Short mmCIF file of C-alpha atoms in Angstrom, two decimals:
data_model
loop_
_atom_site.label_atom_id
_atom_site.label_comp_id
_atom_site.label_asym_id
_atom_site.label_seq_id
_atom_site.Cartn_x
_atom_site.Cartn_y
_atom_site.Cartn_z
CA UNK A 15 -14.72 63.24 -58.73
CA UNK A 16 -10.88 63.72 -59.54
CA UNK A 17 -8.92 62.25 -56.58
CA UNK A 18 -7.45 64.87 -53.94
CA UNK A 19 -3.70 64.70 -53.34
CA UNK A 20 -2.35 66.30 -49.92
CA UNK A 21 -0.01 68.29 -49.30
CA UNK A 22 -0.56 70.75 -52.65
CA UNK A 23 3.17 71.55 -51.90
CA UNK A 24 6.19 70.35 -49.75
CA UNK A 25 9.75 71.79 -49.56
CA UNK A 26 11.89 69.12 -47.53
CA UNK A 27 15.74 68.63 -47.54
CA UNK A 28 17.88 66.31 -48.97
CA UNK A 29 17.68 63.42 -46.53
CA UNK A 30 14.55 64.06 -45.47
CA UNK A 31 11.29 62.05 -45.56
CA UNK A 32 7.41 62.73 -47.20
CA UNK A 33 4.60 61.30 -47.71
CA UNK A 34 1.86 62.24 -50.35
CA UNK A 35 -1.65 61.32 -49.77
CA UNK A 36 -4.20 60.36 -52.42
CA UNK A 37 -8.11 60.20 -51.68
CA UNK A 38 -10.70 59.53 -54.24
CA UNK A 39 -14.48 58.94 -53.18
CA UNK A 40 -15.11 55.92 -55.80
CA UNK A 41 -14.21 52.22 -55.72
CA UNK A 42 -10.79 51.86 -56.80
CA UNK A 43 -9.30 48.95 -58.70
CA UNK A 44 -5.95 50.24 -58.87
CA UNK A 45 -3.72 53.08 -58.04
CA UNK A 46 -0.48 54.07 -60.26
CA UNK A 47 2.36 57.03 -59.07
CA UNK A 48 3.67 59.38 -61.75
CA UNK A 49 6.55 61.91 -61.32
CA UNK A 50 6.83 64.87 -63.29
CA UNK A 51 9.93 66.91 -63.45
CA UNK A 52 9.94 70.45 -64.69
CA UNK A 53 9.36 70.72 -68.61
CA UNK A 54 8.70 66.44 -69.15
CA UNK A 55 6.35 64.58 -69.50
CA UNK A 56 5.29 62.21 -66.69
CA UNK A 57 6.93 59.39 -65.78
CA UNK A 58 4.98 56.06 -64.77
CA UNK A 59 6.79 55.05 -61.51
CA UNK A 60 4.50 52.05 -59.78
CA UNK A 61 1.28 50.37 -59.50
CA UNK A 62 -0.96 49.64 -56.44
CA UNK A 63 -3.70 46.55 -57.15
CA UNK A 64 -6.15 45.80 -54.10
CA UNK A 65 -5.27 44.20 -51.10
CA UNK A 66 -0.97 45.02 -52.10
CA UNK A 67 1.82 47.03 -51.06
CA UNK A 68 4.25 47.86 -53.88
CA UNK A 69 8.13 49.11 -53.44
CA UNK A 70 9.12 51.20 -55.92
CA UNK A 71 12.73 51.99 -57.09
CA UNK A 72 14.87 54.04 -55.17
CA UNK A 73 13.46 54.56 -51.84
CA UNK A 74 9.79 55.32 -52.80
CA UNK A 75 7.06 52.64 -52.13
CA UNK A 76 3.62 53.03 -51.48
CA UNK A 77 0.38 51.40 -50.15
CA UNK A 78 -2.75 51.27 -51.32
CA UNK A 79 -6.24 51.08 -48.76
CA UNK A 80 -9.09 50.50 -50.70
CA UNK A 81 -11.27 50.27 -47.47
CA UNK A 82 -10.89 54.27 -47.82
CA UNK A 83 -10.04 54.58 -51.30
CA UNK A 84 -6.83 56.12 -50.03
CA UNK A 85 -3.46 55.60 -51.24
CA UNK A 86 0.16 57.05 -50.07
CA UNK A 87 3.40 57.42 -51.48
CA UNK A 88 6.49 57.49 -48.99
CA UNK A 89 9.79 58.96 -50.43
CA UNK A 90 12.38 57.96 -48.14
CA UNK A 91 15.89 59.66 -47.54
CA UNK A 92 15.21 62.40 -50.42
CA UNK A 93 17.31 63.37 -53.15
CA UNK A 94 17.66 65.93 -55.40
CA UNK A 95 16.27 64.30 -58.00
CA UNK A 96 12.97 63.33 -56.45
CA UNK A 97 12.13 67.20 -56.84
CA UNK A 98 8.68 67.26 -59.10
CA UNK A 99 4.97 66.66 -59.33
CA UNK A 100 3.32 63.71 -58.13
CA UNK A 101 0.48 62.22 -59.30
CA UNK A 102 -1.79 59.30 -58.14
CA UNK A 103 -3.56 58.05 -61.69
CA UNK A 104 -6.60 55.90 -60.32
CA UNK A 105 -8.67 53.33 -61.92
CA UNK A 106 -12.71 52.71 -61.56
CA UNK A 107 -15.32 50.81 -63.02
CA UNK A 108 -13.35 47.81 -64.33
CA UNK A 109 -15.12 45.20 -65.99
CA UNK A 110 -18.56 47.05 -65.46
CA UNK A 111 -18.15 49.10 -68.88
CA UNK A 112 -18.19 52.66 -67.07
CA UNK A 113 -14.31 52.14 -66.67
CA UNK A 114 -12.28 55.74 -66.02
CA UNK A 115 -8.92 56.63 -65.52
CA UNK A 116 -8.06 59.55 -63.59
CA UNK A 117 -5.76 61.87 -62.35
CA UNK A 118 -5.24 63.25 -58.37
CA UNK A 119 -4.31 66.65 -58.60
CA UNK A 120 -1.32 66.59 -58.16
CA UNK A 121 0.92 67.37 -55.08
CA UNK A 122 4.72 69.53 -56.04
CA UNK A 123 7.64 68.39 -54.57
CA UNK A 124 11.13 70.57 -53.88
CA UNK A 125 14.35 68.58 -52.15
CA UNK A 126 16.87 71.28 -51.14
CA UNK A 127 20.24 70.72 -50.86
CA UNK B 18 9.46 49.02 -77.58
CA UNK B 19 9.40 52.51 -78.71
CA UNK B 20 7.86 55.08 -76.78
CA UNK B 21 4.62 57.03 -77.11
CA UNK B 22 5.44 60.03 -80.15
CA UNK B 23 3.81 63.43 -80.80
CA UNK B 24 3.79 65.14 -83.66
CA UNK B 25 4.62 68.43 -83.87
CA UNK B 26 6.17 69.18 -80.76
CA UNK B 27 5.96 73.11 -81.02
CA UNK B 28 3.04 74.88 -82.47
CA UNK B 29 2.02 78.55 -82.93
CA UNK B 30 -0.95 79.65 -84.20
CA UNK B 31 -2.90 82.76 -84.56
CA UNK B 32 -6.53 83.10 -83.07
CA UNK B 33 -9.23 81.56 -84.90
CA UNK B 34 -7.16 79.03 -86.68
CA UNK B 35 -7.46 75.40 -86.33
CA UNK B 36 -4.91 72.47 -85.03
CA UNK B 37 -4.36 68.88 -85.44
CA UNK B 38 -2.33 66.93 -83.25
CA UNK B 39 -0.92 63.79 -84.13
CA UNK B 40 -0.03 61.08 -81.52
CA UNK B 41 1.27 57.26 -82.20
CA UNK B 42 1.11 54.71 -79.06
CA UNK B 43 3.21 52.30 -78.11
CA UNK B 44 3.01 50.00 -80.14
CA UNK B 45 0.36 46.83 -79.05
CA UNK B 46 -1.65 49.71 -76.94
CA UNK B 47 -5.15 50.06 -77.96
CA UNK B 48 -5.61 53.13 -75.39
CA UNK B 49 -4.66 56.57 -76.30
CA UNK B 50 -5.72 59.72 -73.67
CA UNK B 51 -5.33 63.31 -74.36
CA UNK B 52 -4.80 66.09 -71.43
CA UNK B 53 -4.16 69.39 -71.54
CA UNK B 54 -1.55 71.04 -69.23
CA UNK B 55 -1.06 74.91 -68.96
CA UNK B 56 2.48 76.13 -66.68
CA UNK B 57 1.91 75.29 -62.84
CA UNK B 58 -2.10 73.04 -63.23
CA UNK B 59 -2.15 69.42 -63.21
CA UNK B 60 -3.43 67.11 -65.86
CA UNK B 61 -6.97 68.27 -67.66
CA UNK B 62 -8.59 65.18 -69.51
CA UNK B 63 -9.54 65.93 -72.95
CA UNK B 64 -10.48 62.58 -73.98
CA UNK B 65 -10.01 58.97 -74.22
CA UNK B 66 -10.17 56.45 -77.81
CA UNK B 67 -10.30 53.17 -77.42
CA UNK B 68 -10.35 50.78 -80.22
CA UNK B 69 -11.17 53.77 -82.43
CA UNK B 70 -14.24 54.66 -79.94
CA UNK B 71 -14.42 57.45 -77.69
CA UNK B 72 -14.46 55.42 -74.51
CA UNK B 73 -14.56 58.56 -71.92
CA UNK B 74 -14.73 62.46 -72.16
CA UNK B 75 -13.14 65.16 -70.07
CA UNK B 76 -15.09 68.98 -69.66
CA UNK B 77 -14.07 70.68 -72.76
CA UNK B 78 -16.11 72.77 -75.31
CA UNK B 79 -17.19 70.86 -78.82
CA UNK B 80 -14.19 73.10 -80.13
CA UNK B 81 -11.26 70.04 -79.01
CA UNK B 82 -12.42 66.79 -81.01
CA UNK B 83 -10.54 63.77 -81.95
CA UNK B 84 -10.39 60.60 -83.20
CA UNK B 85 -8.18 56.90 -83.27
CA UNK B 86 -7.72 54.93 -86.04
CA UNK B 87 -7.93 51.45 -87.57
CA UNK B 88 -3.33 51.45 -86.06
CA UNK B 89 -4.02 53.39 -82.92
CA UNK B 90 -2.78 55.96 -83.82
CA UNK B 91 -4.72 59.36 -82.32
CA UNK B 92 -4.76 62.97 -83.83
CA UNK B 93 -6.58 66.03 -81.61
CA UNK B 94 -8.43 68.77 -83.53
CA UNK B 95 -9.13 71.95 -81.95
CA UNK B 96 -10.77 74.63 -83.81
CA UNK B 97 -10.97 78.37 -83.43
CA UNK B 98 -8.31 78.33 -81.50
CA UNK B 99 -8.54 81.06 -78.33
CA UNK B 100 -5.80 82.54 -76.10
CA UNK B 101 -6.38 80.29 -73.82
CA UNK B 102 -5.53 77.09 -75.81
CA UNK B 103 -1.95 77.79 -75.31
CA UNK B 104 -0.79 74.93 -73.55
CA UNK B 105 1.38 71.19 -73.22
CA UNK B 106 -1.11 68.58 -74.83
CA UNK B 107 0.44 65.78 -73.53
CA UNK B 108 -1.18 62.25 -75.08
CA UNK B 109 -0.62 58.99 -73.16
CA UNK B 110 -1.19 55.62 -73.99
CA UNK B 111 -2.15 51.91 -72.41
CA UNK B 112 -2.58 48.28 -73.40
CA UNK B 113 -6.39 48.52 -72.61
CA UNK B 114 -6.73 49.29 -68.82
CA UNK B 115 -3.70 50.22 -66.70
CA UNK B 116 -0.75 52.66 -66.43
CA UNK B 117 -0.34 55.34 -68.94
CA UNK B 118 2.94 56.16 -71.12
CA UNK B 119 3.21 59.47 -71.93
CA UNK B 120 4.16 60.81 -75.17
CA UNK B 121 6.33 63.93 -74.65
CA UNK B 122 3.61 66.38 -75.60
CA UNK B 123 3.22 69.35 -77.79
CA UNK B 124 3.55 72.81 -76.95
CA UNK B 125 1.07 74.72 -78.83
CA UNK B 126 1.33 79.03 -78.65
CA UNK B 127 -1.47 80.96 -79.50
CA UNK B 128 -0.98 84.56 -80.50
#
């Protein structure tokens, strides 16, 4: 039921470019990204409705197919400061009173100098 | 707007003693969520309150409990606490549907 993120892990270099995946097997409405650096909280960082494509700030945007209930998030040119965890945060069952919100699992992210 | 606050933010407690958490939303957010979050694991849903109803449950024993009030505000109850309730308990809050603000958790120690 929770959504499956892919890669668990990646290790790029500064500069470099990634793409986390996001796969749930319910109807979505909507898909948000989180970040979560080392010893905070996560950080809200965009939201995905049906049918949209969403850039973020920086260079991270993201897409959203709800065909396949997938959704990906594309860093671009990676900095040091996109080191974390991701997470896709995924909506179901709006307006039919079963909604849910839930978490991928979550996919860790290392930029190297 | 202020942000999403948790009350206390460190915690230790000796087995078989009993918590309460205390989190306040932003404010105008009728949604507050609770996870748990031990050191390298992703987010474990406790539960969600929604206009002082428990709209949605995670997969945790009757020992975690909560409630919302009449302001939004949430507290989180766990009872006979074990070794391994040690963990973040991050709460996060939303308007009604949509994304989630996180409070900046509490870090709870149980010796």
């Amino acid at each position: 039921q929770q959504p499956v993120q892919s890669p668990q892990a990646v290790i790029l270099r500064e500069g470099e470019d990634a793409v986390i995946n996001c796969s749930s097997s319910k109807a979505l409405y909507s898909v948000h990204w989180y970040r979560q650096k080392h010893g905070e909280a996560p950080i809200f960082l965009m939201i995905l409705l049906k049918g949209g494509e969403q850039k973020g700030h920086d260079k991270i945007s993201a897409s959203f197919n709800e065909k396949k209930q997938q959704s990906s998030l594309y860093l671009t040119a990676s900095q040091l400061s996109y080191s974390g965890t991701y997470f896709c945060g995924t909506e179901t069952g709006m307006g039919s009173g079963t909604y849910k919100y839930i978490f991928g699992t979550g996919t860790r992210l290392k930029v190297l100098a | 707007k202020a942000g999403v606050t948790q009350t206390p933010r460190y915690l230790i407690k000796t087995r078989g003693q009993q918590v309460t958490l205390s989190c306040s939303p932003i404010s105008g957010h009728r949604s507050v969520s609770w996870y748990q979050q031990t050191p390298g694991q992703g987010l474990q849903f406790l539960f969600e309150y929604f206009s002082e109803t428990q709209r949605n449950k995670g997969n945790f024993p009757g020992r975690f409990s909560g409630r919302q009030f009449s302001n939004s505000r949430s507290e989180m109850n766990v009872s006979t606490l074990e070794l391994g309730d040690s963990a973040l308990y991050l709460c996060a809050s939303s308007e009604a549907t949509g994304p989630q603000y996180f409070g900046p958790g509490t870090r709870l120690l149980v010796l």
